Structure formats: structure tokens, C-alpha cells
Amino acid sequence: MLTFFITMKLEFNSTFKLYSFITLLALGLTLLIGPLLPDWFAKYKADITEDTRSIPNPNIFYHDFDHDGFSEMAALKYQKDIDESALKVYAYNGGLIDQWNFKERWMQRSIIFGDYDHDGHDEAYVFTRNRDSLFLYAIDPEKPAKFVLWRAFIVKSLNHIKHWDLRPIAGILFDSDEDGYKDLIFNVMAGASVFPRRFFVFSIQKKRMLYRSPISTAFLANPMKVDLEKQRTKILIQGSVALNNGDRNYALNDHKAWLTVFTPKLEFAFPPIPFKGRNTNLRAFPFNDHNKNIICLINYGNKELIYSDLMLYDWQGNLLKRKELHGQNWELFQETNPYYRKIYLLNKTQNILYQLKSNLTFDWQQKYHGHVTCIVSTLFDIDGDFQKEWIVKSGEKLLIYKNNMHDLCNINIPHIFWENINFSLKKNGTRPPELSVQTGKYKYLIRYHYNSLFPFFYFSRFLIFIFLFIVVWAIVSFYNFLTGSNTILNALLHNPDRGLMIIKDNGNILYLNHTVIDQFNLPTTTYKGKSIFKFFPDSHSLKKIFHNILDSSTELNQDISLQTQFVNLKGRIFSRPINVLFGYTYGYFVEINDYSKPVADDRLKVWSKTVQKMAHDIKAPLSSININMMTLNLKLADMAPEAHQIVEPELKLIVNEINRVKERTINFLKFTNLEKPRLDWVSVHELFLQTLDLFKSYSKESLEIKLEIADDVDRIYVDAQQIKMALQAIIENAIDAMRAEGIIEINVSKINPPDKQFREYVEIDIADTGPGIPEKIKEKIFEPYFTTKKEGTGMGMPIAKKIITEHRGEISVYSSQNFSTVIKILLPIGNIVAKNQRHYS
């Protein structure tokens, strides 16, 4: 009983390990392939439409000028070889509202929308420039008769500046002088040319400049209006960077990054706060309830510093708190929600997003996959759910995240150029809006929406898992099948006259040969899958032996004696479990040796047909699996190109291994399909000349084959085709051993060996000048499939031995390492035994 439970435990453990391996491998492949498949089941989906309208080098901006829920389109035409640029405004239905040609060249991405007079209709404020002057145009599409309201001069460059490299202008509208009309505040920032770098407040109502910031060389960007308690208004400059290309003598210079806050009249709210270091950059936002404080992130440009600073200031410029951050690859940004503004901190090195509390601690953190380069925008509610999505740059890809980096949507936009990318939102009334993305000359509209297939996401992954589980299980099962088949093949080669079969652990038959059918007088009907207890004779002793086989986890060797009306068997039965991966018992190999009958003369025919049938049975699933693997390869290449690149080497390896097994099966069929020799008298000279004629292509300078036939050798009674096949295999082996360089000597003579009752034999000695055969290898050269060549089949010498043996001859090898090799063949000249056998068969 104890042995039984131990056996059951071992069997359970091996089965559990095997199926755990299959499950884990299928699960791993699912997790690997799943993310690489097309995102058909993602929670959110993006439909991309390319705008193919022909507008020469335009910048497209969608804006709802009349606030009716439908966006008009402003197209700013710009041609590099022509100084003149133009603005066209189209209605929602595509009709042209009006257009205007500027006298100067329009500055790219320098357009500001706003309603300065509170009439419910927005205007567009466009900046243009010529070689040395900057201008501002006010445009109102609701007044076609007076489309361009006015043009104003803003600033002039210094005379000695040849290249005026102004950056895109950003601005906001608010009532700076408290006259009831909004004024335009904007920054003008030059690059290497430095001047000007100032902020301006322009009165739209009065059409004149109201205020200018102090002259400086500091590089400041993006003014932001902040409403504080007691109706105070401040202008927070959100960004600054130390470029180190301006004059140090200015109190506010670009050799430092600055935290800067202005009053509405562009006076300093407090002295700007400097941060040293070339390429040091600063990012600032209002923070806490009612914009109580200012939060700043400083990434230092000094390579020796391995940290960044997170700082909290009040609106008087007092430092309240400082937090040191490890590394310099951080980004601070603000969620632009109309009801609340949350501050987020992004660690681009570790791919972690943090939400900040008022005391600079982290409210929560989330690690995400992939490399996020930067947060491009948080300005747009793309799907119309009153929550703004995050547009994220990841390498060269565009991503849309929803609700704090959850629910990723991957946007595959072709021809994306980040240097000139432009975003705007096209409102479509009651229908969801569309995100307009312009990159270079390519224009796209993206409709971002909930994916109706998302509820089937986990079910799809489950189906992928099931499919991969079946594929892995089929491969493992095929491996197990090959292992069992290899056991049978080896047994057939060494013991062709014995009964052989494989049974599963539940007693069902997987394979048995014709010898077993003859031994037990079994019906010739289909046996596969049938129980041995029902298919074999109903005998208590036989059932007991079968039970012993199935209950044993080790080899079993015992006598068998069975006498019934139709069966008279007395012999020995041997069995052993066929263990494969993780000790899993695939089945049991059973060999039955019957001592009660003499070996029949036609034993070769029996086992040969058995092996041929089994080899054919192997070829059928091999061909089917090969076709299915090729189909799988093509489907993966079509459905998931990225997954296909990862999995393709393994698929090719599987196909190559299947083809290798198939080739070995074909070679084995050649071995078993050899018929009995068709004997006839053959001229020895013609036999060898025809054989050597096959090797004429080899160079006579590097390879020489010498043939010497004794004068008393004339004819021999053999099957000429089979003997030529055997000689060809032996000579090819010799040539391969010498690498086609050396001498092969063939001597043919007649002998009368005493141990053969002095009968006449032809002795054939084939000697080469090769490296010889080591002792260990020499013992195996006649074993099927044994080869030392990379592309050898290992069937040449076994076939040669089989042919010589069938002619009642002998073949032997004399060799040692570093000495020549001699293959000696003895063939009876008259072949009396074979002749008689042929006569009576």
C-alpha cells in the first residue's frame, strides 16, 4: 500500500510539473505577445483621419470664435521663398469666411485667441515680422467687412543684428489698466541675438503699448495670470533657462535661471530669484488652495550636480520649503482643470509619476511602462467628458493618457516631426471633438473615444492563452510522441523479431507491432486507444502482468506463460516507463520475447512492414505540424509584426527540427524498404567500374582511387544495384574522412576461409589514407543515425551492413586513430544459401 501511494505521489508530481511548465510557458508567451498585438481591445481608441486639403505650408488652428460649439479653422499660409504670408478663416462647414495677406512674414506658432471686449466673439492676434521689425495684427472673423481691425508696430531689432532669431510668442488677455477691456500681455524672446527679451502689455482698446518690462538679457517664457485673494493679480513667468549668451552686466541676465513675478503693470512683485549654472532651467506654477504659493522645479545644468530642487515660495518671494530630488531628469507640470489645478512631478529616468501635496510630499505615485520624454499638453478635453487628457511624447510616439496616466491610447501618426508639431481642438457641437495634429506639411484629425470592444479585452487575452497553451501542449506532446517512437525504433532495429508495444498509464494502447498481433492472435482491427484489458485475451495471469506494468515506476522483467484455445505463448516480458519532461511518464514500453516458436524465415518482412507503417504514421503528423507552423508564422507576421520579430527565430528552429526528423524518417524508410536481394550473376569488373564511375567528379590531383582485382575473380551471384549502393556508401565515408584528399585502395580477391567450410568467397578490402577511427566511434559506425558529420544522416553504413548481411556476407572494420581505415567485406561467390532461399521463397 505504501508503495502504491508513493508511486501515485511521484506520478502526480511529474504530471503537475509538466502541465505547470506548459501553463507557465503559455502564460509567459501571452504576456509577451499580448502588448505587441494591435490594440483592438484597448479601453480607449483613436481614429486617425488625414487632412489632404492643399494649403501651401499652412499652420492649422481650430478655434470656436463665436462660442456656438463648432470650431472654425484658421489657416496661416507661409512660404519660405516668399516674404508675404496670409491668413484664411474657414467656417465649420468648410466655406471661406475671409482672408488677408500680410505685408510681412508671419511668425510660426505665434497666434493668440481671446475676446477683449466681452462681446461673445473671439479675435485672433497674429504676430508678423520683417528683417528688423515686429508687428501685431488684430483679426475678427465676425466682421468680414473689417476683417483686419488694425496693425501695430511692437518693437525694432538692433541695427547691427543680421539674424533676428525670435522665438514663438506666447501671450494672455486680461484687463491690466482696469478700463473694462482686456489687454494683451506677451513675451518677445530672441535667441542668440539676445535683444529684445522683454514682456509687453498692449492695450487693444487704445491700440497702443501700455507697459514694458525692464530691459534684460534673461530668457523668460510663458506668462500666466494668477488671481490671488483680495482681488490681487500677479503675472507668474512659468519658465526660465540659463543660455549664457547675453551680457553679464545686466542685473537680470541669462547666465542664471530666474523665478520672476510681475504686477499687472510689469513691475517686479519681488526681486527675481536667481539659480546659477549653465543650462539650468526652471519651471514654476501656482500651488495650494486659492493659488496660495508658488512651486518651482530647478534642474541644474551643472553636470557635477546629481540632484534637482523642488522649492515652495510665497508671493513675496520667501522660501517656505525645499525638497532635494535625486538626479536631474525631472519634469513639473500642472493639470489644467477649470475647477482645480493639481501639480504632478515626473521622474523620466525611473518612469514614475507623483502627485504633490502642499507640503511637497507625494500624495500617490505610479510607475508606468515605456519611456516618456515629456508631457506635451494637458489643455484639451479630447473625448468631451469634461476631463482633460494628457498628450505625452514617448520617444517618437504620441500617447494619450486619461486620468493620471491610466488608460493609455497609442497614437500611430506617420511622418511625425516634433520640431514643428502643432495641436488644436476641433469642436463638433454635440458630437465628440477631434484633436488636430499638424506635423510639418501633414495634417491629421484624431477622434479619441471609448472602445466598444474593451469589455472583451480579458476574454481575448484568455483566448490567446488557450491558443498558446494548445500550441505548447501540442509541441510537448509531439516531443513525447517522438520519444516513445524512438524507443520503438531502437527496439525494432536491435530486436526485430520481438513483440513491441507502448501503452499509456491508463492502460490504453498507443502502439503495437504485428509480432504482438501474431503472438496473441489478436484481431487486425484498429487497436489505437483501446484498453489492453479488453483488447487482449481474457486471462487472469495476463491481466495481473498488465497491472504490474501500470503500477510500476521502474523496469519490470518477468516470465509469461499463456495457453488458450488460440494462443500458445511462453516467454519473457520486459517493460519500463517512458519518462519525458520533468519525469512525466508518457507511457510504458513493453517488449515480449516468445521462446515457444522458432524464428520464422520471414521475420524481416514482419518487422520491416511494422517499421514502415510507423514511419509513415510519423510523417503524416510531421507534415501537418510543418504546415500549421508555417501558417502560424505567416499569421503572426501579418497580425503582430513586432511579436513576429521576437518569436520568428524560435518558430524557424521548430520548423528546422521538424524537417530534420522528417528527413531521418525518410532515410529510415529507405532502410526498411530494402527488398530481398534479386540475385543474378554479375561481372565483378563491371560492378566496380560502374560504382567508381559515380566518383568521376572528384579531382584526380587531390583524390586517387586505385582498383586491383585478382585474375581469378570473374563473376559473383549478387544483386548488383544493392551491392553498388553499399560500396558507394563505404567509399563516400572514406572520401569524407580524408576531406577528398588522399588515396583509396580497393583490392578484390578470392579466398576459401576454413571457418566457412572452405567455400569460395570474394574478399573486398577498401583502405583509405584518412585519420583513422577512434575505438569508441568504431563500435558505433553501423548503428542507425550515428554520424560525426554535421549534415550526415547516419544511415549509409547501417544500410551497407544490411545489404551485405542479406547477401549472407560479412563486413568488418579495422582501424585506429591516426592510422588508415580498412573496410573488409566477404561475399559468397555462388551465394548458395541466398540462392536456395530465393528459390524456395
mmCIF file of C-alpha atoms in Angstrom, residues 26 80 101 131 152 214 230 391 478 489 549 559 587 628 703 721 728 731 822:
data_model
loop_
_atom_site.group_PDB
_atom_site.id
_atom_site.type_symbol
_atom_site.label_atom_id
_atom_site.label_comp_id
_atom_site.label_asym_id
_atom_site.label_seq_id
_atom_site.Cartn_x
_atom_site.Cartn_y
_atom_site.Cartn_z
ATOM 1 C CA ALA A 26 1.850 29.740 -22.393
ATOM 2 C CA LYS A 80 9.779 80.116 -47.240
ATOM 3 C CA ASN A 101 -2.372 88.870 -46.984
ATOM 4 C CA ARG A 131 14.007 91.823 -41.229
ATOM 5 C CA ALA A 152 0.505 97.892 -34.758
ATOM 6 C CA PRO A 214 12.767 96.262 -17.610
ATOM 7 C CA LYS A 230 -8.242 90.366 -2.045
ATOM 8 C CA ILE A 391 -0.849 64.267 -24.551
ATOM 9 C CA PHE A 478 4.811 15.653 -30.197
ATOM 10 C CA LEU A 489 12.594 2.284 -33.431
ATOM 11 C CA ILE A 549 3.348 -2.911 -15.519
ATOM 12 C CA ASP A 559 8.148 -14.664 -17.268
ATOM 13 C CA GLY A 587 3.612 5.664 -21.179
ATOM 14 C CA ASN A 628 0.495 24.644 -39.274
ATOM 15 C CA LEU A 703 41.972 12.223 -54.686
ATOM 16 C CA GLN A 721 22.143 -2.463 -57.507
ATOM 17 C CA GLN A 728 29.053 3.780 -52.694
ATOM 18 C CA ILE A 731 33.649 4.954 -50.453
ATOM 19 C CA VAL A 822 40.233 -0.765 -43.810
#
